[in-house]
JSON list of C-alpha atoms and ligand atoms in Angstrom, two decimals:
[
{"chain": "A", "resi": 367, "resn": "MET", "atom": "CA", "xyz": [276.43, -52.73, 38.68]},
{"chain": "A", "resi": 368, "resn": "LEU", "atom": "CA", "xyz": [277.59, -55.25, 36.03]},
{"chain": "A", "resi": 369, "resn": "ASP", "atom": "CA", "xyz": [277.23, -58.17, 38.34]},
{"chain": "A", "resi": 370, "resn": "PRO", "atom": "CA", "xyz": [275.96, -61.33, 36.61]},
{"chain": "A", "resi": 371, "resn": "THR", "atom": "CA", "xyz": [274.11, -62.46, 39.72]},
{"chain": "A", "resi": 372, "resn": "ARG", "atom": "CA", "xyz": [271.68, -59.52, 39.38]},
{"chain": "A", "resi": 373, "resn": "THR", "atom": "CA", "xyz": [268.42, -59.97, 37.58]},
{"chain": "A", "resi": 374, "resn": "ILE", "atom": "CA", "xyz": [267.60, -59.06, 33.99]},
{"chain": "A", "resi": 375, "resn": "ARG", "atom": "CA", "xyz": [265.05, -56.58, 35.41]},
{"chain": "A", "resi": 376, "resn": "GLU", "atom": "CA", "xyz": [267.76, -54.79, 37.42]},
{"chain": "A", "resi": 377, "resn": "PHE", "atom": "CA", "xyz": [269.94, -54.42, 34.31]},
{"chain": "A", "resi": 378, "resn": "ALA", "atom": "CA", "xyz": [266.95, -53.32, 32.20]},
{"chain": "A", "resi": 379, "resn": "VAL", "atom": "CA", "xyz": [266.06, -50.56, 34.71]},
{"chain": "A", "resi": 380, "resn": "GLU", "atom": "CA", "xyz": [269.55, -49.43, 35.64]},
{"chain": "A", "resi": 381, "resn": "VAL", "atom": "CA", "xyz": [271.64, -49.67, 32.50]},
{"chain": "A", "resi": 382, "resn": "PRO", "atom": "CA", "xyz": [270.74, -47.18, 29.76]},
{"chain": "A", "resi": 383, "resn": "GLN", "atom": "CA", "xyz": [269.90, -48.87, 26.47]},
{"chain": "A", "resi": 384, "resn": "ALA", "atom": "CA", "xyz": [270.17, -52.34, 28.07]},
{"chain": "A", "resi": 385, "resn": "THR", "atom": "CA", "xyz": [266.71, -53.23, 26.79]},
{"chain": "A", "resi": 386, "resn": "ARG", "atom": "CA", "xyz": [267.80, -52.53, 23.24]},
{"chain": "A", "resi": 387, "resn": "LEU", "atom": "CA", "xyz": [270.72, -54.91, 23.65]},
{"chain": "A", "resi": 388, "resn": "PHE", "atom": "CA", "xyz": [268.48, -57.61, 25.25]},
{"chain": "A", "resi": 389, "resn": "GLU", "atom": "CA", "xyz": [265.97, -57.26, 22.40]},
{"chain": "A", "resi": 390, "resn": "LYS", "atom": "CA", "xyz": [268.77, -57.84, 19.87]},
{"chain": "A", "resi": 391, "resn": "LEU", "atom": "CA", "xyz": [270.09, -60.85, 21.73]},
{"chain": "A", "resi": 392, "resn": "GLY", "atom": "CA", "xyz": [266.64, -62.39, 22.27]},
{"chain": "A", "resi": 393, "resn": "ILE", "atom": "CA", "xyz": [266.83, -62.07, 26.08]},
{"chain": "A", "resi": 394, "resn": "ASP", "atom": "CA", "xyz": [263.34, -61.71, 27.65]},
{"chain": "A", "resi": 395, "resn": "TYR", "atom": "CA", "xyz": [263.56, -58.52, 29.77]},
{"chain": "A", "resi": 396, "resn": "CYS", "atom": "CA", "xyz": [259.87, -57.85, 30.26]},
{"chain": "A", "resi": 397, "resn": "CYS", "atom": "CA", "xyz": [257.96, -60.92, 31.46]},
{"chain": "A", "resi": 398, "resn": "GLY", "atom": "CA", "xyz": [261.10, -62.98, 32.22]},
{"chain": "A", "resi": 399, "resn": "GLY", "atom": "CA", "xyz": [262.84, -60.09, 34.01]},
{"chain": "A", "resi": 400, "resn": "GLY", "atom": "CA", "xyz": [263.12, -62.01, 37.33]},
{"chain": "A", "resi": 401, "resn": "LYS", "atom": "CA", "xyz": [265.81, -64.33, 35.98]},
{"chain": "A", "resi": 402, "resn": "LEU", "atom": "CA", "xyz": [269.51, -63.82, 36.76]},
{"chain": "A", "resi": 403, "resn": "LEU", "atom": "CA", "xyz": [271.59, -62.51, 33.85]},
{"chain": "A", "resi": 404, "resn": "SER", "atom": "CA", "xyz": [273.86, -65.58, 34.13]},
{"chain": "A", "resi": 405, "resn": "GLU", "atom": "CA", "xyz": [270.77, -67.94, 33.86]},
{"chain": "A", "resi": 406, "resn": "ALA", "atom": "CA", "xyz": [269.33, -66.04, 30.87]},
{"chain": "A", "resi": 407, "resn": "CYS", "atom": "CA", "xyz": [272.68, -66.23, 29.05]},
{"chain": "A", "resi": 408, "resn": "THR", "atom": "CA", "xyz": [272.88, -69.98, 29.61]},
{"chain": "A", "resi": 409, "resn": "GLU", "atom": "CA", "xyz": [269.37, -70.46, 28.32]},
{"chain": "A", "resi": 410, "resn": "ALA", "atom": "CA", "xyz": [269.91, -68.29, 25.26]},
{"chain": "A", "resi": 411, "resn": "ASN", "atom": "CA", "xyz": [273.30, -70.01, 24.58]},
{"chain": "A", "resi": 412, "resn": "LEU", "atom": "CA", "xyz": [275.16, -66.72, 24.93]},
{"chain": "A", "resi": 413, "resn": "SER", "atom": "CA", "xyz": [278.55, -66.06, 26.44]},
{"chain": "A", "resi": 414, "resn": "LEU", "atom": "CA", "xyz": [278.05, -64.26, 29.75]},
{"chain": "A", "resi": 415, "resn": "ASP", "atom": "CA", "xyz": [281.40, -62.46, 29.33]},
{"chain": "A", "resi": 416, "resn": "ASP", "atom": "CA", "xyz": [280.40, -61.15, 25.87]},
{"chain": "A", "resi": 417, "resn": "VAL", "atom": "CA", "xyz": [277.07, -59.95, 27.18]},
{"chain": "A", "resi": 418, "resn": "LEU", "atom": "CA", "xyz": [278.67, -58.21, 30.17]},
{"chain": "A", "resi": 419, "resn": "ARG", "atom": "CA", "xyz": [281.16, -56.53, 27.82]},
{"chain": "A", "resi": 420, "resn": "SER", "atom": "CA", "xyz": [278.35, -55.30, 25.57]},
{"chain": "A", "resi": 421, "resn": "LEU", "atom": "CA", "xyz": [276.42, -54.05, 28.65]},
{"chain": "A", "resi": 422, "resn": "SER", "atom": "CA", "xyz": [279.45, -52.09, 29.88]},
{"chain": "A", "resi": 423, "resn": "VAL", "atom": "CA", "xyz": [279.71, -50.33, 26.44]},
{"chain": "A", "resi": 424, "resn": "THR", "atom": "CA", "xyz": [275.95, -49.66, 26.55]},
{"chain": "A", "resi": 425, "resn": "ASP", "atom": "CA", "xyz": [276.27, -48.33, 30.12]},
{"chain": "A", "resi": 426, "resn": "SER", "atom": "CA", "xyz": [278.80, -45.69, 29.02]},
{"chain": "A", "resi": 427, "resn": "GLN", "atom": "CA", "xyz": [276.54, -44.51, 26.19]},
{"chain": "A", "resi": 428, "resn": "ASN", "atom": "CA", "xyz": [273.82, -42.87, 28.23]},
{"chain": "A", "resi": 429, "resn": "GLU", "atom": "CA", "xyz": [271.99, -40.66, 25.84]},
{"chain": "A", "resi": 430, "resn": "SER", "atom": "CA", "xyz": [271.92, -37.15, 27.16]},
{"chain": "A", "resi": 431, "resn": "GLY", "atom": "CA", "xyz": [268.37, -35.89, 27.31]},
{"chain": "A", "resi": 432, "resn": "ALA", "atom": "CA", "xyz": [266.87, -39.36, 27.64]},
{"chain": "A", "resi": 433, "resn": "VAL", "atom": "CA", "xyz": [264.10, -39.37, 30.22]},
{"chain": "A", "resi": 434, "resn": "ASP", "atom": "CA", "xyz": [264.88, -41.29, 33.42]},
{"chain": "A", "resi": 435, "resn": "TRP", "atom": "CA", "xyz": [261.54, -43.00, 33.99]},
{"chain": "A", "resi": 436, "resn": "LYS", "atom": "CA", "xyz": [262.64, -44.25, 37.41]},
{"chain": "A", "resi": 437, "resn": "ARG", "atom": "CA", "xyz": [262.47, -40.70, 38.69]},
{"chain": "A", "resi": 438, "resn": "ALA", "atom": "CA", "xyz": [260.01, -38.94, 36.39]},
{"chain": "A", "resi": 439, "resn": "ASP", "atom": "CA", "xyz": [256.45, -38.17, 37.51]},
{"chain": "A", "resi": 440, "resn": "LEU", "atom": "CA", "xyz": [254.21, -41.23, 37.20]},
{"chain": "A", "resi": 441, "resn": "ALA", "atom": "CA", "xyz": [251.65, -39.11, 35.34]},
{"chain": "A", "resi": 442, "resn": "ASP", "atom": "CA", "xyz": [254.36, -38.38, 32.71]},
{"chain": "A", "resi": 443, "resn": "LEU", "atom": "CA", "xyz": [255.37, -42.00, 32.48]},
{"chain": "A", "resi": 444, "resn": "ILE", "atom": "CA", "xyz": [251.73, -43.02, 32.07]},
{"chain": "A", "resi": 445, "resn": "ASP", "atom": "CA", "xyz": [251.21, -40.37, 29.45]},
{"chain": "A", "resi": 446, "resn": "HIS", "atom": "CA", "xyz": [254.27, -41.67, 27.55]},
{"chain": "A", "resi": 447, "resn": "ILE", "atom": "CA", "xyz": [253.03, -45.28, 27.74]},
{"chain": "A", "resi": 448, "resn": "VAL", "atom": "CA", "xyz": [249.55, -44.34, 26.57]},
{"chain": "A", "resi": 449, "resn": "THR", "atom": "CA", "xyz": [250.63, -41.99, 23.80]},
{"chain": "A", "resi": 450, "resn": "LYS", "atom": "CA", "xyz": [253.56, -43.97, 22.42]},
{"chain": "A", "resi": 451, "resn": "HIS", "atom": "CA", "xyz": [252.79, -47.65, 23.14]},
{"chain": "A", "resi": 452, "resn": "HIS", "atom": "CA", "xyz": [249.01, -47.81, 23.52]},
{"chain": "A", "resi": 453, "resn": "GLY", "atom": "CA", "xyz": [248.68, -45.53, 20.48]},
{"chain": "A", "resi": 454, "resn": "TYR", "atom": "CA", "xyz": [250.96, -47.81, 18.48]},
{"chain": "A", "resi": 455, "resn": "VAL", "atom": "CA", "xyz": [249.08, -51.02, 19.42]},
{"chain": "A", "resi": 456, "resn": "LYS", "atom": "CA", "xyz": [245.74, -49.39, 18.51]},
{"chain": "A", "resi": 457, "resn": "GLN", "atom": "CA", "xyz": [247.11, -48.29, 15.17]},
{"chain": "A", "resi": 458, "resn": "GLU", "atom": "CA", "xyz": [248.89, -51.56, 14.35]},
{"chain": "A", "resi": 459, "resn": "LEU", "atom": "CA", "xyz": [246.26, -54.15, 15.38]},
{"chain": "A", "resi": 460, "resn": "PRO", "atom": "CA", "xyz": [243.80, -53.35, 12.59]},
{"chain": "A", "resi": 461, "resn": "ARG", "atom": "CA", "xyz": [246.52, -52.95, 9.98]},
{"chain": "A", "resi": 462, "resn": "LEU", "atom": "CA", "xyz": [248.16, -56.27, 10.88]},
{"chain": "A", "resi": 463, "resn": "ASP", "atom": "CA", "xyz": [244.78, -57.94, 11.15]},
{"chain": "A", "resi": 464, "resn": "ARG", "atom": "CA", "xyz": [243.92, -56.99, 7.52]},
{"chain": "A", "resi": 465, "resn": "LEU", "atom": "CA", "xyz": [247.33, -58.12, 6.31]},
{"chain": "A", "resi": 466, "resn": "MET", "atom": "CA", "xyz": [247.15, -61.39, 8.25]},
{"chain": "A", "resi": 467, "resn": "ASN", "atom": "CA", "xyz": [243.71, -62.25, 6.78]},
{"chain": "A", "resi": 468, "resn": "LYS", "atom": "CA", "xyz": [244.90, -61.42, 3.28]},
{"chain": "A", "resi": 469, "resn": "VAL", "atom": "CA", "xyz": [248.14, -63.40, 3.50]},
{"chain": "A", "resi": 470, "resn": "ALA", "atom": "CA", "xyz": [246.43, -66.43, 5.19]},
{"chain": "A", "resi": 471, "resn": "ALA", "atom": "CA", "xyz": [243.71, -66.52, 2.55]},
{"chain": "A", "resi": 472, "resn": "LYS", "atom": "CA", "xyz": [246.24, -66.41, -0.22]},
{"chain": "A", "resi": 473, "resn": "HIS", "atom": "CA", "xyz": [249.07, -68.61, 1.12]},
{"chain": "A", "resi": 474, "resn": "GLY", "atom": "CA", "xyz": [247.40, -70.64, 3.89]},
{"chain": "A", "resi": 475, "resn": "GLN", "atom": "CA", "xyz": [247.22, -73.74, 1.72]},
{"chain": "A", "resi": 476, "resn": "ASN", "atom": "CA", "xyz": [250.98, -73.85, 1.07]},
{"chain": "A", "resi": 477, "resn": "HIS", "atom": "CA", "xyz": [251.92, -72.48, 4.45]},
{"chain": "A", "resi": 478, "resn": "PRO", "atom": "CA", "xyz": [249.52, -74.04, 6.96]},
{"chain": "A", "resi": 479, "resn": "GLU", "atom": "CA", "xyz": [251.34, -72.35, 9.88]},
{"chain": "A", "resi": 480, "resn": "LEU", "atom": "CA", "xyz": [249.66, -69.17, 8.71]},
{"chain": "A", "resi": 481, "resn": "LEU", "atom": "CA", "xyz": [246.30, -70.52, 9.85]},
{"chain": "A", "resi": 482, "resn": "ARG", "atom": "CA", "xyz": [247.63, -70.98, 13.38]},
{"chain": "A", "resi": 483, "resn": "MET", "atom": "CA", "xyz": [249.29, -67.58, 13.21]},
{"chain": "A", "resi": 484, "resn": "GLN", "atom": "CA", "xyz": [245.88, -66.10, 12.28]},
{"chain": "A", "resi": 485, "resn": "GLU", "atom": "CA", "xyz": [244.22, -67.77, 15.25]},
{"chain": "A", "resi": 486, "resn": "LEU", "atom": "CA", "xyz": [246.93, -66.63, 17.66]},
{"chain": "A", "resi": 487, "resn": "PHE", "atom": "CA", "xyz": [246.88, -63.07, 16.34]},
{"chain": "A", "resi": 488, "resn": "ALA", "atom": "CA", "xyz": [243.08, -62.84, 16.66]},
{"chain": "A", "resi": 489, "resn": "ALA", "atom": "CA", "xyz": [243.33, -63.98, 20.32]},
{"chain": "A", "resi": 490, "resn": "LEU", "atom": "CA", "xyz": [246.21, -61.54, 21.00]},
{"chain": "A", "resi": 491, "resn": "SER", "atom": "CA", "xyz": [244.25, -58.70, 19.45]},
{"chain": "A", "resi": 492, "resn": "THR", "atom": "CA", "xyz": [241.15, -59.37, 21.58]},
{"chain": "A", "resi": 493, "resn": "GLU", "atom": "CA", "xyz": [243.18, -59.71, 24.74]},
{"chain": "A", "resi": 494, "resn": "LEU", "atom": "CA", "xyz": [245.26, -56.60, 24.16]},
{"chain": "A", "resi": 495, "resn": "THR", "atom": "CA", "xyz": [242.28, -54.43, 23.33]},
{"chain": "A", "resi": 496, "resn": "SER", "atom": "CA", "xyz": [240.57, -55.24, 26.61]},
{"chain": "A", "resi": 497, "resn": "HIS", "atom": "CA", "xyz": [243.94, -55.00, 28.47]},
{"chain": "A", "resi": 498, "resn": "LEU", "atom": "CA", "xyz": [244.65, -51.45, 27.29]},
{"chain": "A", "resi": 499, "resn": "MET", "atom": "CA", "xyz": [241.15, -50.42, 28.23]},
{"chain": "A", "resi": 500, "resn": "LYS", "atom": "CA", "xyz": [241.50, -51.71, 31.77]},
{"chain": "A", "resi": 501, "resn": "GLU", "atom": "CA", "xyz": [244.80, -49.92, 32.21]},
{"chain": "A", "resi": 502, "resn": "GLU", "atom": "CA", "xyz": [243.53, -46.65, 30.77]},
{"chain": "A", "resi": 503, "resn": "GLN", "atom": "CA", "xyz": [240.17, -46.63, 32.53]},
{"chain": "A", "resi": 504, "resn": "VAL", "atom": "CA", "xyz": [240.89, -48.22, 35.90]},
{"chain": "A", "resi": 505, "resn": "LEU", "atom": "CA", "xyz": [244.53, -48.71, 36.85]},
{"chain": "A", "resi": 506, "resn": "PHE", "atom": "CA", "xyz": [246.27, -45.64, 35.47]},
{"chain": "A", "resi": 507, "resn": "PRO", "atom": "CA", "xyz": [243.79, -43.03, 36.73]},
{"chain": "A", "resi": 508, "resn": "TYR", "atom": "CA", "xyz": [244.14, -44.47, 40.22]},
{"chain": "A", "resi": 509, "resn": "VAL", "atom": "CA", "xyz": [247.93, -44.33, 40.09]},
{"chain": "A", "resi": 510, "resn": "VAL", "atom": "CA", "xyz": [247.81, -40.69, 38.94]},
{"chain": "A", "resi": 511, "resn": "GLN", "atom": "CA", "xyz": [245.39, -40.01, 41.79]},
{"chain": "A", "resi": 512, "resn": "CYS", "atom": "CA", "xyz": [247.80, -41.53, 44.32]},
{"chain": "A", "resi": 513, "resn": "GLU", "atom": "CA", "xyz": [250.67, -39.42, 43.00]},
{"chain": "A", "resi": 514, "resn": "ARG", "atom": "CA", "xyz": [248.57, -36.26, 43.17]},
{"chain": "A", "resi": 515, "resn": "SER", "atom": "CA", "xyz": [247.39, -36.94, 46.69]},
{"chain": "A", "resi": 516, "resn": "LEU", "atom": "CA", "xyz": [250.94, -37.44, 47.85]},
{"chain": "A", "resi": 517, "resn": "ARG", "atom": "CA", "xyz": [252.00, -34.13, 46.40]},
{"chain": "A", "resi": 518, "resn": "GLU", "atom": "CA", "xyz": [249.02, -32.33, 47.82]},
{"chain": "A", "resi": 519, "resn": "SER", "atom": "CA", "xyz": [248.91, -34.31, 51.07]},
{"chain": "A", "resi": 520, "resn": "GLY", "atom": "CA", "xyz": [245.31, -35.23, 50.20]},
{"chain": "A", "resi": 521, "resn": "ARG", "atom": "CA", "xyz": [243.34, -38.43, 50.43]},
{"chain": "A", "resi": 522, "resn": "VAL", "atom": "CA", "xyz": [242.53, -41.06, 47.84]},
{"chain": "A", "resi": 523, "resn": "HIS", "atom": "CA", "xyz": [239.05, -42.57, 47.49]},
{"chain": "A", "resi": 524, "resn": "PRO", "atom": "CA", "xyz": [239.35, -46.25, 48.40]},
{"chain": "A", "resi": 525, "resn": "PRO", "atom": "CA", "xyz": [239.34, -48.10, 45.07]},
{"chain": "A", "resi": 526, "resn": "MET", "atom": "CA", "xyz": [236.78, -50.81, 44.35]},
{"chain": "A", "resi": 527, "resn": "PHE", "atom": "CA", "xyz": [239.66, -53.24, 43.63]},
{"chain": "A", "resi": 528, "resn": "GLY", "atom": "CA", "xyz": [241.04, -52.99, 47.21]},
{"chain": "A", "resi": 529, "resn": "THR", "atom": "CA", "xyz": [244.69, -52.40, 46.66]},
{"chain": "A", "resi": 530, "resn": "VAL", "atom": "CA", "xyz": [246.63, -51.50, 43.52]},
{"chain": "A", "resi": 531, "resn": "ARG", "atom": "CA", "xyz": [248.43, -54.84, 43.82]},
{"chain": "A", "resi": 532, "resn": "ASN", "atom": "CA", "xyz": [245.25, -56.60, 42.58]},
{"chain": "A", "resi": 533, "resn": "PRO", "atom": "CA", "xyz": [244.88, -54.94, 39.13]},
{"chain": "A", "resi": 534, "resn": "ILE", "atom": "CA", "xyz": [248.71, -54.98, 38.77]},
{"chain": "A", "resi": 535, "resn": "HIS", "atom": "CA", "xyz": [248.76, -58.75, 39.38]},
{"chain": "A", "resi": 536, "resn": "MET", "atom": "CA", "xyz": [246.03, -59.16, 36.71]},
{"chain": "A", "resi": 537, "resn": "MET", "atom": "CA", "xyz": [247.92, -56.96, 34.25]},
{"chain": "A", "resi": 538, "resn": "GLU", "atom": "CA", "xyz": [251.12, -58.92, 34.82]},
{"chain": "A", "resi": 539, "resn": "LEU", "atom": "CA", "xyz": [249.30, -62.21, 34.09]},
{"chain": "A", "resi": 540, "resn": "GLU", "atom": "CA", "xyz": [247.94, -60.70, 30.92]},
{"chain": "A", "resi": 541, "resn": "HIS", "atom": "CA", "xyz": [251.41, -59.50, 29.93]},
{"chain": "A", "resi": 542, "resn": "ASP", "atom": "CA", "xyz": [252.72, -63.11, 30.39]},
{"chain": "A", "resi": 543, "resn": "SER", "atom": "CA", "xyz": [249.89, -64.36, 28.22]},
{"chain": "A", "resi": 544, "resn": "ALA", "atom": "CA", "xyz": [250.57, -61.89, 25.40]},
{"chain": "A", "resi": 545, "resn": "GLY", "atom": "CA", "xyz": [254.32, -62.62, 25.67]},
{"chain": "A", "resi": 546, "resn": "ASP", "atom": "CA", "xyz": [253.61, -66.38, 25.39]},
{"chain": "A", "resi": 547, "resn": "THR", "atom": "CA", "xyz": [251.36, -65.90, 22.37]},
{"chain": "A", "resi": 548, "resn": "LEU", "atom": "CA", "xyz": [254.07, -63.90, 20.57]},
{"chain": "A", "resi": 549, "resn": "LYS", "atom": "CA", "xyz": [256.65, -66.49, 21.49]},
{"chain": "A", "resi": 550, "resn": "GLU", "atom": "CA", "xyz": [254.54, -69.19, 19.88]},
{"chain": "A", "resi": 551, "resn": "MET", "atom": "CA", "xyz": [253.99, -67.02, 16.78]},
{"chain": "A", "resi": 552, "resn": "ARG", "atom": "CA", "xyz": [257.77, -66.40, 16.59]},
{"chain": "A", "resi": 553, "resn": "ALA", "atom": "CA", "xyz": [258.48, -70.12, 16.88]},
{"chain": "A", "resi": 554, "resn": "ILE", "atom": "CA", "xyz": [256.11, -71.31, 14.19]},
{"chain": "A", "resi": 555, "resn": "SER", "atom": "CA", "xyz": [257.16, -68.60, 11.74]},
{"chain": "A", "resi": 556, "resn": "SER", "atom": "CA", "xyz": [260.92, -69.19, 12.11]},
{"chain": "A", "resi": 557, "resn": "GLY", "atom": "CA", "xyz": [261.37, -65.86, 13.87]},
{"chain": "A", "resi": 558, "resn": "PHE", "atom": "CA", "xyz": [258.84, -63.97, 11.69]},
{"chain": "A", "resi": 559, "resn": "THR", "atom": "CA", "xyz": [260.83, -64.80, 8.60]},
{"chain": "A", "resi": 560, "resn": "ALA", "atom": "CA", "xyz": [258.71, -64.88, 5.42]},
{"chain": "A", "resi": 561, "resn": "PRO", "atom": "CA", "xyz": [259.68, -67.47, 2.74]},
{"chain": "A", "resi": 562, "resn": "GLU", "atom": "CA", "xyz": [262.07, -66.11, 0.12]},
{"chain": "A", "resi": 563, "resn": "ASN", "atom": "CA", "xyz": [259.40, -66.28, -2.57]},
{"chain": "A", "resi": 564, "resn": "GLY", "atom": "CA", "xyz": [256.80, -64.82, -0.21]},
{"chain": "A", "resi": 565, "resn": "CYS", "atom": "CA", "xyz": [254.86, -61.91, -1.74]},
{"chain": "A", "resi": 566, "resn": "PHE", "atom": "CA", "xyz": [255.21, -58.34, -0.63]},
{"chain": "A", "resi": 567, "resn": "SER", "atom": "CA", "xyz": [252.26, -58.61, 1.80]},
{"chain": "A", "resi": 568, "resn": "PHE", "atom": "CA", "xyz": [253.81, -61.73, 3.38]},
{"chain": "A", "resi": 569, "resn": "GLN", "atom": "CA", "xyz": [257.08, -59.86, 3.96]},
{"chain": "A", "resi": 570, "resn": "THR", "atom": "CA", "xyz": [255.29, -56.71, 5.19]},
{"chain": "A", "resi": 571, "resn": "LEU", "atom": "CA", "xyz": [253.17, -58.81, 7.65]},
{"chain": "A", "resi": 572, "resn": "TYR", "atom": "CA", "xyz": [256.18, -60.54, 9.24]},
{"chain": "A", "resi": 573, "resn": "GLN", "atom": "CA", "xyz": [258.18, -57.35, 9.42]},
{"chain": "A", "resi": 574, "resn": "GLY", "atom": "CA", "xyz": [255.18, -55.70, 11.06]},
{"chain": "A", "resi": 575, "resn": "LEU", "atom": "CA", "xyz": [254.89, -58.50, 13.57]},
{"chain": "A", "resi": 576, "resn": "ARG", "atom": "CA", "xyz": [258.56, -58.30, 14.44]},
{"chain": "A", "resi": 577, "resn": "GLU", "atom": "CA", "xyz": [258.27, -54.59, 15.11]},
{"chain": "A", "resi": 578, "resn": "PHE", "atom": "CA", "xyz": [255.02, -55.14, 17.04]},
{"chain": "A", "resi": 579, "resn": "GLU", "atom": "CA", "xyz": [256.78, -57.71, 19.29]},
{"chain": "A", "resi": 580, "resn": "ALA", "atom": "CA", "xyz": [259.73, -55.38, 19.96]},
{"chain": "A", "resi": 581, "resn": "ASP", "atom": "CA", "xyz": [257.44, -52.51, 20.85]},
{"chain": "A", "resi": 582, "resn": "LEU", "atom": "CA", "xyz": [255.35, -54.69, 23.14]},
{"chain": "A", "resi": 583, "resn": "HIS", "atom": "CA", "xyz": [258.52, -55.87, 24.94]},
{"chain": "A", "resi": 584, "resn": "GLN", "atom": "CA", "xyz": [259.50, -52.22, 25.60]},
{"chain": "A", "resi": 585, "resn": "HIS", "atom": "CA", "xyz": [255.92, -51.34, 26.67]},
{"chain": "A", "resi": 586, "resn": "ILE", "atom": "CA", "xyz": [255.71, -54.32, 29.10]},
{"chain": "A", "resi": 587, "resn": "HIS", "atom": "CA", "xyz": [259.17, -53.47, 30.46]},
{"chain": "A", "resi": 588, "resn": "LEU", "atom": "CA", "xyz": [258.06, -49.89, 31.34]},
{"chain": "A", "resi": 589, "resn": "GLU", "atom": "CA", "xyz": [254.95, -51.26, 33.10]},
{"chain": "A", "resi": 590, "resn": "ASN", "atom": "CA", "xyz": [256.27, -54.40, 34.86]},
{"chain": "A", "resi": 591, "resn": "ASN", "atom": "CA", "xyz": [259.73, -53.12, 35.79]},
{"chain": "A", "resi": 592, "resn": "ILE", "atom": "CA", "xyz": [259.20, -49.43, 36.43]},
{"chain": "A", "resi": 593, "resn": "LEU", "atom": "CA", "xyz": [255.58, -48.27, 36.67]},
{"chain": "A", "resi": 594, "resn": "PHE", "atom": "CA", "xyz": [254.05, -51.11, 38.71]},
{"chain": "A", "resi": 595, "resn": "PRO", "atom": "CA", "xyz": [256.71, -51.26, 41.47]},
{"chain": "A", "resi": 596, "resn": "ARG", "atom": "CA", "xyz": [256.58, -47.45, 41.78]},
{"chain": "A", "resi": 597, "resn": "ALA", "atom": "CA", "xyz": [252.76, -47.46, 41.87]},
{"chain": "A", "resi": 598, "resn": "ILE", "atom": "CA", "xyz": [252.85, -49.97, 44.79]},
{"chain": "A", "resi": 599, "resn": "GLU", "atom": "CA", "xyz": [255.35, -47.82, 46.59]},
{"chain": "A", "resi": 600, "resn": "PHE", "atom": "CA", "xyz": [253.27, -44.66, 46.04]},
{"chain": "A", "resi": 601, "resn": "GLU", "atom": "CA", "xyz": [250.08, -46.32, 47.31]},
{"chain": "A", "resi": 602, "resn": "THR", "atom": "CA", "xyz": [251.91, -47.45, 50.44]},
{"chain": "A", "resi": 603, "resn": "ARG", "atom": "CA", "xyz": [253.16, -43.92, 51.05]},
{"chain": "A", "resi": 604, "resn": "VAL", "atom": "CA", "xyz": [249.59, -42.55, 50.59]},
{"chain": "A", "resi": 605, "resn": "HIS", "atom": "CA", "xyz": [248.31, -44.96, 53.25]},
{"chain": "A", "resi": 606, "resn": "GLU", "atom": "CA", "xyz": [251.15, -43.98, 55.64]},
{"chain": "A", "resi": 607, "resn": "GLN", "atom": "CA", "xyz": [250.37, -40.31, 55.04]},
{"chain": "A", "resi": 608, "resn": "THR", "atom": "CA", "xyz": [246.70, -40.94, 55.80]},
{"chain": "A", "resi": 609, "resn": "VAL", "atom": "CA", "xyz": [247.44, -42.81, 59.03]},
{"chain": "A", "resi": 610, "resn": "THR", "atom": "CA", "xyz": [249.98, -40.25, 60.39]},
{"chain": "B", "resi": 1674, "resn": "FE2", "atom": "FE1", "xyz": [249.99, -50.81, 28.65]},
{"chain": "B", "resi": 1675, "resn": "FE2", "atom": "FE1", "xyz": [250.01, -53.62, 30.13]}
]
């Protein structure tokens, strides 16, 4: 498995805890999962041998009791995504928004990058709010319906979006956009590092944004790398079942 010519996505899906290691090393495992591990290491200026060594340690530390989302019911995976990750985004967006406005109003003059941060965060917040709604109201219920009809050998009402590949493609583009916005925010804030003399709110804001970014990476990983490919496969099987 520890073959450097495999993609980041394959490692993220197959090796337990690999996403935690990638997060720490700054390797993009959600939107940039299609890259080879060797390429990603070169780009991030990391030694491929060191990363492979760390992955082999990680691989042997499979937490007993951890859910294997590659095999779990899709309804359970969706429930996990909505409860843990959508719940977190909905709770954090208003809190970070209040903090962002407060810090920008107080320190924007001495730290003009805060004004750009504020703009980017507002755009991210709007995009993510509508993104979560589309997943919860349109895409996820259809995927659950496909899974149920496979189990019960039933039929699925043809969705108004044609095939599940269409909303998935749209969701992936929106993930890329959110990922790019956070990358820009990270770049202009020196990796979400508040100035040493920054007030408590400044520190709290940047710490909150760092955590928000890490959670979003894990969230997008579960959707792009596990849920979406499985949803496409399930829909195909439903069609085959209907034809035969
Ligand atoms: Fe989501
Ligand atoms: Fe999503």
